[in-house]
Amino acid sequence: MNAADELSALPAVLTAVFLVGGAAITLIGSLGLLTLRSFYERVHAPTLGTTLGTACIAIASMIYFSALGTRPVLHELLIIVLIITTTPIGLMILVNAALVRDKSESDGAPQRKAKDEQP
């Protein structure tokens, strides 16, 4: 007998829904990274997917371990807060660096396609 056998139905279903939903959202964000063409499109999809997917997986962990321990387990809130605050900052830094690069390339020099853009 393991600890998962002692889990009642409602926490088990909620954990499964949040875990599968978070994994699916993260997968969609990763597919966006692979399929979108320009840098600006590619940086947007994984950021949203990673943030929401990680939050869903952390919520699933909170539900599971709270139900097993019969007390609220809130350690995952720190992970959620960290991801929600740092991911948009990283996105803004990357996009601003790309904008500066694009502007400096377009000033005086003929505009060329980025190496990572597909035709």
PDB file of C-alpha atoms in Angstrom:
ATOM      1  CA  MET A   1       0.000   0.000   0.000  1.00  0.00           C
ATOM      2  CA  ASN A   2       1.401   3.352  -0.956  1.00  0.00           C
ATOM      3  CA  ALA A   3       0.394   6.904  -0.030  1.00  0.00           C
ATOM      4  CA  ALA A   4      -1.601   7.455  -3.222  1.00  0.00           C
ATOM      5  CA  ASP A   5      -4.029   4.684  -2.207  1.00  0.00           C
ATOM      6  CA  GLU A   6      -5.074   6.736   0.838  1.00  0.00           C
ATOM      7  CA  LEU A   7      -6.033   9.727  -1.313  1.00  0.00           C
ATOM      8  CA  SER A   8      -9.768  10.370  -1.649  1.00  0.00           C
ATOM      9  CA  ALA A   9     -11.443  10.850  -5.021  1.00  0.00           C
ATOM     10  CA  LEU A  10     -11.827  14.628  -5.139  1.00  0.00           C
ATOM     11  CA  PRO A  11      -8.171  15.542  -4.488  1.00  0.00           C
ATOM     12  CA  ALA A  12      -7.079  12.792  -6.861  1.00  0.00           C
ATOM     13  CA  VAL A  13      -9.280  14.129  -9.673  1.00  0.00           C
ATOM     14  CA  LEU A  14      -8.237  17.756  -9.053  1.00  0.00           C
ATOM     15  CA  THR A  15      -4.580  16.758  -8.992  1.00  0.00           C
ATOM     16  CA  ALA A  16      -4.939  14.840 -12.242  1.00  0.00           C
ATOM     17  CA  VAL A  17      -6.808  17.696 -13.964  1.00  0.00           C
ATOM     18  CA  PHE A  18      -4.263  20.333 -12.956  1.00  0.00           C
ATOM     19  CA  LEU A  19      -1.309  18.075 -13.742  1.00  0.00           C
ATOM     20  CA  VAL A  20      -2.525  17.056 -17.201  1.00  0.00           C
ATOM     21  CA  GLY A  21      -3.720  20.593 -17.953  1.00  0.00           C
ATOM     22  CA  GLY A  22      -0.380  22.092 -16.921  1.00  0.00           C
ATOM     23  CA  ALA A  23       1.543  19.575 -18.978  1.00  0.00           C
ATOM     24  CA  ALA A  24      -0.666  20.233 -22.013  1.00  0.00           C
ATOM     25  CA  ILE A  25      -0.284  24.005 -21.719  1.00  0.00           C
ATOM     26  CA  THR A  26       3.478  23.693 -21.381  1.00  0.00           C
ATOM     27  CA  LEU A  27       3.553  21.403 -24.419  1.00  0.00           C
ATOM     28  CA  ILE A  28       1.544  23.920 -26.454  1.00  0.00           C
ATOM     29  CA  GLY A  29       4.004  26.650 -25.491  1.00  0.00           C
ATOM     30  CA  SER A  30       6.908  24.444 -26.504  1.00  0.00           C
ATOM     31  CA  LEU A  31       5.281  23.668 -29.842  1.00  0.00           C
ATOM     32  CA  GLY A  32       4.854  27.410 -30.357  1.00  0.00           C
ATOM     33  CA  LEU A  33       8.584  27.803 -29.846  1.00  0.00           C
ATOM     34  CA  LEU A  34       9.218  25.272 -32.595  1.00  0.00           C
ATOM     35  CA  THR A  35       6.612  26.349 -35.139  1.00  0.00           C
ATOM     36  CA  LEU A  36       6.383  30.141 -35.022  1.00  0.00           C
ATOM     37  CA  ARG A  37       8.524  32.027 -37.506  1.00  0.00           C
ATOM     38  CA  SER A  38       9.876  35.267 -36.096  1.00  0.00           C
ATOM     39  CA  PHE A  39      11.756  35.845 -32.885  1.00  0.00           C
ATOM     40  CA  TYR A  40       8.998  38.029 -31.464  1.00  0.00           C
ATOM     41  CA  GLU A  41       6.382  35.336 -32.005  1.00  0.00           C
ATOM     42  CA  ARG A  42       8.628  32.587 -30.665  1.00  0.00           C
ATOM     43  CA  VAL A  43       9.477  34.382 -27.451  1.00  0.00           C
ATOM     44  CA  HIS A  44       5.817  35.034 -26.640  1.00  0.00           C
ATOM     45  CA  ALA A  45       4.330  31.530 -26.825  1.00  0.00           C
ATOM     46  CA  PRO A  46       6.757  29.717 -24.494  1.00  0.00           C
ATOM     47  CA  THR A  47       6.580  32.519 -21.964  1.00  0.00           C
ATOM     48  CA  LEU A  48       2.829  32.249 -21.581  1.00  0.00           C
ATOM     49  CA  GLY A  49       2.844  28.472 -21.770  1.00  0.00           C
ATOM     50  CA  THR A  50       5.595  28.064 -19.239  1.00  0.00           C
ATOM     51  CA  THR A  51       4.040  30.454 -16.747  1.00  0.00           C
ATOM     52  CA  LEU A  52       0.534  29.004 -16.818  1.00  0.00           C
ATOM     53  CA  GLY A  53       1.719  25.399 -17.145  1.00  0.00           C
ATOM     54  CA  THR A  54       4.089  25.690 -14.209  1.00  0.00           C
ATOM     55  CA  ALA A  55       1.386  27.320 -12.100  1.00  0.00           C
ATOM     56  CA  CYS A  56      -1.042  24.478 -12.864  1.00  0.00           C
ATOM     57  CA  ILE A  57       1.553  21.819 -12.019  1.00  0.00           C
ATOM     58  CA  ALA A  58       2.437  23.591  -8.759  1.00  0.00           C
ATOM     59  CA  ILE A  59      -1.270  23.799  -7.842  1.00  0.00           C
ATOM     60  CA  ALA A  60      -1.587  20.058  -8.503  1.00  0.00           C
ATOM     61  CA  SER A  61       1.362  19.461  -6.186  1.00  0.00           C
ATOM     62  CA  MET A  62      -0.211  21.636  -3.493  1.00  0.00           C
ATOM     63  CA  ILE A  63      -3.498  19.719  -3.679  1.00  0.00           C
ATOM     64  CA  TYR A  64      -1.816  16.308  -3.652  1.00  0.00           C
ATOM     65  CA  PHE A  65       0.519  16.874  -0.730  1.00  0.00           C
ATOM     66  CA  SER A  66      -2.086  18.826   1.250  1.00  0.00           C
ATOM     67  CA  ALA A  67      -4.519  15.918   0.912  1.00  0.00           C
ATOM     68  CA  LEU A  68      -1.874  13.409   1.962  1.00  0.00           C
ATOM     69  CA  GLY A  69      -0.568  15.418   4.887  1.00  0.00           C
ATOM     70  CA  THR A  70      -3.972  16.609   6.185  1.00  0.00           C
ATOM     71  CA  ARG A  71      -2.563  20.118   6.456  1.00  0.00           C
ATOM     72  CA  PRO A  72      -2.084  22.860   3.852  1.00  0.00           C
ATOM     73  CA  VAL A  73       1.207  22.605   1.990  1.00  0.00           C
ATOM     74  CA  LEU A  74       1.958  26.010   0.502  1.00  0.00           C
ATOM     75  CA  HIS A  75       5.628  25.756  -0.497  1.00  0.00           C
ATOM     76  CA  GLU A  76       4.656  25.766  -4.145  1.00  0.00           C
ATOM     77  CA  LEU A  77       3.263  29.286  -3.822  1.00  0.00           C
ATOM     78  CA  LEU A  78       6.865  30.522  -3.750  1.00  0.00           C
ATOM     79  CA  ILE A  79       7.530  28.755  -7.049  1.00  0.00           C
ATOM     80  CA  ILE A  80       4.406  30.270  -8.590  1.00  0.00           C
ATOM     81  CA  VAL A  81       5.303  33.778  -7.399  1.00  0.00           C
ATOM     82  CA  LEU A  82       8.875  33.391  -8.643  1.00  0.00           C
ATOM     83  CA  ILE A  83       7.772  32.186 -12.091  1.00  0.00           C
ATOM     84  CA  ILE A  84       5.051  34.816 -12.441  1.00  0.00           C
ATOM     85  CA  THR A  85       7.435  37.654 -11.553  1.00  0.00           C
ATOM     86  CA  THR A  86      10.582  36.564 -13.384  1.00  0.00           C
ATOM     87  CA  THR A  87       9.220  35.239 -16.668  1.00  0.00           C
ATOM     88  CA  PRO A  88       7.721  38.541 -17.899  1.00  0.00           C
ATOM     89  CA  ILE A  89      10.907  40.354 -16.870  1.00  0.00           C
ATOM     90  CA  GLY A  90      12.988  37.934 -18.929  1.00  0.00           C
ATOM     91  CA  LEU A  91      10.596  38.368 -21.844  1.00  0.00           C
ATOM     92  CA  MET A  92      10.861  42.157 -21.684  1.00  0.00           C
ATOM     93  CA  ILE A  93      14.667  42.047 -21.528  1.00  0.00           C
ATOM     94  CA  LEU A  94      14.893  39.716 -24.537  1.00  0.00           C
ATOM     95  CA  VAL A  95      12.406  41.712 -26.608  1.00  0.00           C
ATOM     96  CA  ASN A  96      14.048  45.050 -25.774  1.00  0.00           C
ATOM     97  CA  ALA A  97      17.451  43.648 -26.735  1.00  0.00           C
ATOM     98  CA  ALA A  98      16.008  42.415 -30.029  1.00  0.00           C
ATOM     99  CA  LEU A  99      14.350  45.771 -30.681  1.00  0.00           C
ATOM    100  CA  VAL A 100      17.631  47.611 -30.084  1.00  0.00           C
ATOM    101  CA  ARG A 101      19.409  45.145 -32.373  1.00  0.00           C
ATOM    102  CA  ASP A 102      16.811  45.548 -35.106  1.00  0.00           C
ATOM    103  CA  LYS A 103      16.875  49.337 -34.846  1.00  0.00           C
ATOM    104  CA  SER A 104      20.667  49.498 -34.998  1.00  0.00           C
ATOM    105  CA  GLU A 105      20.677  47.220 -38.021  1.00  0.00           C
ATOM    106  CA  SER A 106      18.051  49.280 -39.827  1.00  0.00           C
ATOM    107  CA  ASP A 107      19.836  52.617 -39.210  1.00  0.00           C
ATOM    108  CA  GLY A 108      22.131  53.190 -42.176  1.00  0.00           C
ATOM    109  CA  ALA A 109      22.689  49.566 -43.044  1.00  0.00           C
ATOM    110  CA  PRO A 110      20.471  47.625 -45.372  1.00  0.00           C
ATOM    111  CA  GLN A 111      17.982  45.584 -43.437  1.00  0.00           C
ATOM    112  CA  ARG A 112      18.718  41.932 -43.444  1.00  0.00           C
ATOM    113  CA  LYS A 113      16.749  38.991 -42.169  1.00  0.00           C
ATOM    114  CA  ALA A 114      17.604  37.583 -38.804  1.00  0.00           C
ATOM    115  CA  LYS A 115      19.442  34.305 -38.918  1.00  0.00           C
ATOM    116  CA  ASP A 116      16.754  32.580 -36.950  1.00  0.00           C
ATOM    117  CA  GLU A 117      13.879  33.583 -39.237  1.00  0.00           C
ATOM    118  CA  GLN A 118      12.736  31.073 -41.780  1.00  0.00           C
ATOM    119  CA  PRO A 119      11.828  32.170 -45.303  1.00  0.00           C
TER     120      PRO A 119
END
